[in-house]
Short mmCIF file of C-alpha atoms and ligand atoms in Angstrom, two decimals:
data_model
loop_
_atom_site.label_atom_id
_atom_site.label_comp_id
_atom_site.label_asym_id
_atom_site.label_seq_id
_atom_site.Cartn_x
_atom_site.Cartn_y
_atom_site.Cartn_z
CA UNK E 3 -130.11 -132.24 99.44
CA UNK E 4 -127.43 -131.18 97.02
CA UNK E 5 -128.71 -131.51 93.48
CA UNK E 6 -126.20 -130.58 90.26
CA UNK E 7 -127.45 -130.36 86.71
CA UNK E 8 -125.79 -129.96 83.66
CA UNK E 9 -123.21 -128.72 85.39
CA UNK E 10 -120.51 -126.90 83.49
CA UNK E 11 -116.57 -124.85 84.69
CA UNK E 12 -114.41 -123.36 83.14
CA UNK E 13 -110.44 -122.46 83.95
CA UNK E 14 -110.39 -119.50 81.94
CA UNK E 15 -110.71 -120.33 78.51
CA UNK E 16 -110.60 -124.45 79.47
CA UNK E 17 -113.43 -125.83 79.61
CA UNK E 18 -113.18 -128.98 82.41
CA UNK E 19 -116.51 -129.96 83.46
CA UNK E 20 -119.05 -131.07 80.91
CA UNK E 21 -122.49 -131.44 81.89
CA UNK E 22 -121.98 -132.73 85.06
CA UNK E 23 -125.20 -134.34 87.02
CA UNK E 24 -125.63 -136.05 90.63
CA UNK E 25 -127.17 -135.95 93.77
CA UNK E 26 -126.36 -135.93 97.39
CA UNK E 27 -128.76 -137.09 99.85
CA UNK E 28 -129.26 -136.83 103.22
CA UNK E 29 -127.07 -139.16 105.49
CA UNK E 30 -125.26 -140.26 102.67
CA UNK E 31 -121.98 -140.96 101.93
CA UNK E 32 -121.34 -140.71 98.30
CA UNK E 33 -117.93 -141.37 96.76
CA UNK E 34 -116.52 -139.58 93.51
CA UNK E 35 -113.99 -141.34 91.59
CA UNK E 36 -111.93 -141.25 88.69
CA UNK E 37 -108.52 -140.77 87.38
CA UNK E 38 -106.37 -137.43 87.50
CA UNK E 39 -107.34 -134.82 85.63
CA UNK E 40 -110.78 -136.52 85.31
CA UNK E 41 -112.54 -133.12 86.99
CA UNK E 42 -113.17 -133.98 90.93
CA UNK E 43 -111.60 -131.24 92.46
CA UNK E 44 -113.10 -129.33 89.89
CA UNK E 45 -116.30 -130.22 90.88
CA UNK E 46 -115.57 -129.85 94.35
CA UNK E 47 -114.59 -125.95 93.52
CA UNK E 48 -117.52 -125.16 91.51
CA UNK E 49 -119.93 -126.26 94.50
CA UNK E 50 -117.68 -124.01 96.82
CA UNK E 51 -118.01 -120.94 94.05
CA UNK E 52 -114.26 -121.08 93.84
CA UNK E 53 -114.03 -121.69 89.94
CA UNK E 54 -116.54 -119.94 87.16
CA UNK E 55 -119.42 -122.73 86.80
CA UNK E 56 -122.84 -122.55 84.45
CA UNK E 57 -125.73 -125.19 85.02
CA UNK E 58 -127.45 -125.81 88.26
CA UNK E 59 -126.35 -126.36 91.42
CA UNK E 60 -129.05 -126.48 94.51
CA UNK E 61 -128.65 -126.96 98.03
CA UNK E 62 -131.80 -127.84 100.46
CA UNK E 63 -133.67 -126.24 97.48
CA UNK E 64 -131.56 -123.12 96.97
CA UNK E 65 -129.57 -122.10 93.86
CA UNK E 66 -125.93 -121.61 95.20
CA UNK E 67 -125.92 -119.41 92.01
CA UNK E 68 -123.10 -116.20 92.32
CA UNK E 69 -122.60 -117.99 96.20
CA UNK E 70 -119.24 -116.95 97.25
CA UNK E 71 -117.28 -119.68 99.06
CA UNK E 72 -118.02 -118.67 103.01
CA UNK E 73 -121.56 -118.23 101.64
CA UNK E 74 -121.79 -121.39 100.93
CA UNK E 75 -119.70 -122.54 103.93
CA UNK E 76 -122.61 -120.33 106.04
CA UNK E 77 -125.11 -122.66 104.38
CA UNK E 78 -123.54 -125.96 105.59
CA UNK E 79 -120.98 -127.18 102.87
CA UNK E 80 -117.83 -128.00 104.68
CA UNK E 81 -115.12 -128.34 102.50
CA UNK E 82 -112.10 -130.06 103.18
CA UNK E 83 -109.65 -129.15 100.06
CA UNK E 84 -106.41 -131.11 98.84
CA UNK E 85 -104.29 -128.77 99.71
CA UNK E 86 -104.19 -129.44 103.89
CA UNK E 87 -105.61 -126.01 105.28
CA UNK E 88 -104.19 -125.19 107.97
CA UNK E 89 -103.02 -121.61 109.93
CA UNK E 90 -99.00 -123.07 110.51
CA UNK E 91 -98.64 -120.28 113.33
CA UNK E 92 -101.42 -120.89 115.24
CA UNK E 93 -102.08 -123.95 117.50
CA UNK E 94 -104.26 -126.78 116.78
CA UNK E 95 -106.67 -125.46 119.77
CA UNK E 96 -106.62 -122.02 118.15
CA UNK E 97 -107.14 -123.57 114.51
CA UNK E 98 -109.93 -125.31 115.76
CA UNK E 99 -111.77 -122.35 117.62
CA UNK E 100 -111.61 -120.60 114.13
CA UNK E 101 -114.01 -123.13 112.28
CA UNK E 102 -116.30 -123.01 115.36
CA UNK E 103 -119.48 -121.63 114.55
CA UNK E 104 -120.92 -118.54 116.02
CA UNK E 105 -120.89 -118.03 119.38
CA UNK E 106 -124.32 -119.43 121.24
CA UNK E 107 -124.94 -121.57 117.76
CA UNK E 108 -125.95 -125.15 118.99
CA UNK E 109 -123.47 -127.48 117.27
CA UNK E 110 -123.04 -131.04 116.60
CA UNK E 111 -119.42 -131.03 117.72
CA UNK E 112 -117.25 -129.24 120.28
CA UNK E 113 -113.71 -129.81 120.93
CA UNK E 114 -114.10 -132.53 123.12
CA UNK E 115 -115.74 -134.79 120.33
CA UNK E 116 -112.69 -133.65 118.02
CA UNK E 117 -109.82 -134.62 120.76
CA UNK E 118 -112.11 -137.71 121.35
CA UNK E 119 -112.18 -139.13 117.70
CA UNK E 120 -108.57 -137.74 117.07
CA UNK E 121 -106.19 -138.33 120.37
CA UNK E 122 -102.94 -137.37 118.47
CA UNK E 123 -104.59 -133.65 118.26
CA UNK E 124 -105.15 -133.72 122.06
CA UNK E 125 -101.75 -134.16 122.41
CA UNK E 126 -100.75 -131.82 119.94
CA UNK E 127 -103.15 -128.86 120.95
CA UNK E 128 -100.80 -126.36 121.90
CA UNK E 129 -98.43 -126.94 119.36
CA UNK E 130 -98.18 -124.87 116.18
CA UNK E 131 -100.22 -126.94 113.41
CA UNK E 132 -97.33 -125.82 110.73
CA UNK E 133 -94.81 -128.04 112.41
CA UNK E 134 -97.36 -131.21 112.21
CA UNK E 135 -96.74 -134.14 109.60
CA UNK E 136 -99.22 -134.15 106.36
CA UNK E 137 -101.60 -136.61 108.02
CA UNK E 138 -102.29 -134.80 111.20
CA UNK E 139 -102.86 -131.62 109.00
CA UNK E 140 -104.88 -133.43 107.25
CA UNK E 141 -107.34 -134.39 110.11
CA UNK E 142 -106.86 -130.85 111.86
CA UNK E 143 -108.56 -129.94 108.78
CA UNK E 144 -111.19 -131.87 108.24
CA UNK E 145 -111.88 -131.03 112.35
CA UNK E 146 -112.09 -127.72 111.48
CA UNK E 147 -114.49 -128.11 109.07
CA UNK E 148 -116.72 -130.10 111.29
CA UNK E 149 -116.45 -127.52 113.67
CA UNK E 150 -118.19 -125.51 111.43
CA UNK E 151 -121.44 -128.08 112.08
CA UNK E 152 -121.77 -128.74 108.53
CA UNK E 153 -124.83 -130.98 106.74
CA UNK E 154 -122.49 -132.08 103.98
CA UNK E 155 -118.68 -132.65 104.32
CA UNK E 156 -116.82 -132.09 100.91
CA UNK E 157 -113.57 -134.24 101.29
CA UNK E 158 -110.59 -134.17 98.19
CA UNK E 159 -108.63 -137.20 98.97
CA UNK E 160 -108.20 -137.36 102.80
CA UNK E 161 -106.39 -140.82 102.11
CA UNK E 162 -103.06 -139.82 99.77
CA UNK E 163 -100.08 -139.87 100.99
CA UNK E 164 -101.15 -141.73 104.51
CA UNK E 165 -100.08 -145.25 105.16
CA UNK E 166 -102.81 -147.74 104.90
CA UNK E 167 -102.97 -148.15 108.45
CA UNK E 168 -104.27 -144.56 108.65
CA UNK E 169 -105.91 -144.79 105.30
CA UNK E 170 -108.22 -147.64 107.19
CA UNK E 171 -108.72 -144.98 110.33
CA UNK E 172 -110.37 -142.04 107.95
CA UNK E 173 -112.65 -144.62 106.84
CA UNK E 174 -113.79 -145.04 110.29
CA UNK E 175 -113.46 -141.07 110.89
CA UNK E 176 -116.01 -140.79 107.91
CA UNK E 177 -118.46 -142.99 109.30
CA UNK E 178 -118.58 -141.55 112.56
CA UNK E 179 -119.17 -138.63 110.92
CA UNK E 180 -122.27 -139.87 108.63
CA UNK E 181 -123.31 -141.20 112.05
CA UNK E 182 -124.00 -137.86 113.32
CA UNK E 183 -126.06 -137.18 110.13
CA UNK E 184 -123.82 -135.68 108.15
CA UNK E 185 -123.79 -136.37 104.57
CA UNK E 186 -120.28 -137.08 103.05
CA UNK E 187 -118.58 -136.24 99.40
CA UNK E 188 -115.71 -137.65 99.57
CA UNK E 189 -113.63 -137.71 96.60
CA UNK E 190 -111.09 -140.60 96.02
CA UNK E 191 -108.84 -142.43 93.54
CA UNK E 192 -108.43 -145.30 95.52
CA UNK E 193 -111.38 -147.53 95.66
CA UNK E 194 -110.41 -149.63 99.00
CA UNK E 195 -112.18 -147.51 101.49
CA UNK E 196 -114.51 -145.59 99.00
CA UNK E 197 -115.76 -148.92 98.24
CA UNK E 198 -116.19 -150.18 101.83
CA UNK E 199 -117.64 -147.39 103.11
CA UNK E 200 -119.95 -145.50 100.56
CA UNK E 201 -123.63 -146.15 99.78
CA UNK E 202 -123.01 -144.77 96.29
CA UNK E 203 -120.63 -144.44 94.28
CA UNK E 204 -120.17 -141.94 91.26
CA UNK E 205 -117.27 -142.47 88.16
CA UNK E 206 -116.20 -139.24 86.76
CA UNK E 207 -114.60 -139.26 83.75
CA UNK E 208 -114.02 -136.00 81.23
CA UNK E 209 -115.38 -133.92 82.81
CA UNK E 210 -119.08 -135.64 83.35
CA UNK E 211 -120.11 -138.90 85.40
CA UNK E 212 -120.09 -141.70 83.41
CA UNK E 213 -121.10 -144.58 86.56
CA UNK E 214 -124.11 -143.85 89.48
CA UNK E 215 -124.52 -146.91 91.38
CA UNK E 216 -123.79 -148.84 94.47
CA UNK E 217 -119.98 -149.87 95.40
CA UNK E 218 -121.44 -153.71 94.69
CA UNK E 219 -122.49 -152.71 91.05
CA UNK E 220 -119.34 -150.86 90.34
CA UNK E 221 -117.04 -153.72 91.87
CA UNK E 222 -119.36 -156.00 89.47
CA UNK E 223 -119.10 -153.61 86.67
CA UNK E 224 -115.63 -154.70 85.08
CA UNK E 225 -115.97 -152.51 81.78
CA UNK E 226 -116.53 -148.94 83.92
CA UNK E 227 -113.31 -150.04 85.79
CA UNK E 228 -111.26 -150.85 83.36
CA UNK E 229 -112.20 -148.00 81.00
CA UNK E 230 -112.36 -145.30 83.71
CA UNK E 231 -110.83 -146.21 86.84
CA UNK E 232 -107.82 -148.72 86.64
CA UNK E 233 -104.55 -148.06 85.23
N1 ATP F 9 -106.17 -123.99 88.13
C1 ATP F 9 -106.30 -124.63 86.95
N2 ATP F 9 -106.10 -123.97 85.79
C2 ATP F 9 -106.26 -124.61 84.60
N3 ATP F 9 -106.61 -125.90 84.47
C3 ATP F 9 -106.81 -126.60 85.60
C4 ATP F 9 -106.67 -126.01 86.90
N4 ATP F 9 -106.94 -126.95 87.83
C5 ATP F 9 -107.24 -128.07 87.14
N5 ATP F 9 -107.16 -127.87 85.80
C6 ATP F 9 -107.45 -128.87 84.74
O1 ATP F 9 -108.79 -129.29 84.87
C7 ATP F 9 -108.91 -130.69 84.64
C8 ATP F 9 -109.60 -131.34 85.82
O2 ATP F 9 -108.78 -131.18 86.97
P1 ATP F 9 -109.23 -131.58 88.43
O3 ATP F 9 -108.27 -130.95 89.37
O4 ATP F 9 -110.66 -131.28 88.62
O5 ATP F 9 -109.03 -133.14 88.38
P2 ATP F 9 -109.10 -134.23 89.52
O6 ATP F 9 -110.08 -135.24 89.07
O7 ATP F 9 -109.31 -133.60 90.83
O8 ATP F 9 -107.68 -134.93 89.46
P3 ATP F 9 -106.37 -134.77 90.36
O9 ATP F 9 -106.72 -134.19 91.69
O10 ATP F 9 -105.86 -136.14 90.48
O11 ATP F 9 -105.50 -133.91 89.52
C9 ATP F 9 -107.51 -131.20 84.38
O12 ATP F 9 -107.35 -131.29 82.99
C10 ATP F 9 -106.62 -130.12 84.95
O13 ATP F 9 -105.41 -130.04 84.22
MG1 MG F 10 -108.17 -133.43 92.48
#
């Protein structure tokens, strides 16, 4: 569904990504890890059009090629950024009207599935989403996103800064999600729930993948850890 080749970006003069190749499939949820600086977000941006890129990047079969970002949003990528993404002055109900698609667009979610899977936004929905803490930013975001009915969910480290009780609860958020078909990028440093959840997992390091394999290969595969993951 989303296929990259050779993928290359560039920060002005820096070049960060390096030949970069993977695929997303449908109903999948794929983790990307690797150390800071190792070129995740990066990656992340250039399938959003939101840094300068060079290779190949296809989605259901179409070049996302010169695809500004709400292009590609129009095509269903969601992407859920690092940086929490929320309007501070407006409410979470309002926030959450603005992902929702078109009007008289079929969707797999609607508000009620959002206040459903996230109670603590019920409760918050007329309050300003600026005065929320990090975490419930962080899941008014992803909301929004889904509220956008996308096929693929882009997610940049949902889990840091939350305490591992709610770290365990966007596991569980994620597979909900992939429940409703929706594939999932989600990309992590910490392996706990990329491991327990994922059907794949992908090692990025310098700026190209360097491990594609199941979470039960990489937990076997001591010398990809070690040399790209642990610290
Ligand atoms: N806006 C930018 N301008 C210039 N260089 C950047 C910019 N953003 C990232 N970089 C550089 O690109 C490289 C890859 O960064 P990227 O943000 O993709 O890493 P990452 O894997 O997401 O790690 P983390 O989120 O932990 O920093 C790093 O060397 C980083 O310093
Ligand atoms: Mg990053």
């Amino acid at each position: 569904m989303l296929k990259i080749n050779n993928l290359h970006a560039y920060y002005g003069k820096s070049h960060v990504l390096h030949g970069v190749d993977f695929e997303v499939h449908p109903g999948e949820i794929v983790a990307l890890l690797g150390r800071n600086g190792s070129g995740r977000s990066t990656t992340a941006k250039a399938i959003m059009g939101l840094v300068h890129w060079e290779g190949s990047l296809d989605w259901k079969g179409q070049s996302l090629t010169g695809k500004k970002a709400y292009e590609v949003a129009h095509l269903g990528v969601g992407y859920v950024p690092e940086s929490r993404d929320v309007f501070p002055n407006l409410t979470v109900h309002q926030n959450l009207l603005l992902g929702q698609k078109g009007k008289g667009k079929s969707s797999r979610w609607g508000f009620d599935d959002m206040y459903a899977m996230f109670p603590r936004l019920k409760e918050r929905q007329h309050t300003e989403a600026g005065v929320m803490s990090g975490g419930e930013q962080q899941m008014l975001t992803l909301c929004r996103t889904l509220m956008g009915d996308p096929d693929l969910i882009i997610i940049d480290e949902p889990t840091e800064g939350l305490a591992p009780k709610i770290v365990e609860l966007v596991g569980e958020y994620l597979k909900k999600i992939k429940d409703r078909g929706v594939s999932v990028l989600l990309i992590e440093q910490k392996l706990t729930i990329a491991m327990n959840i994922s059907d794949r997992a992908l090692v990025m390091g310098h700026g190209h993948i360097v491990f594609d394999g199941t979470p039960a290969s990489l937990r076997a595969n001591e010398k990809v850890r070690k040399e790209w993951l642990e610290v």
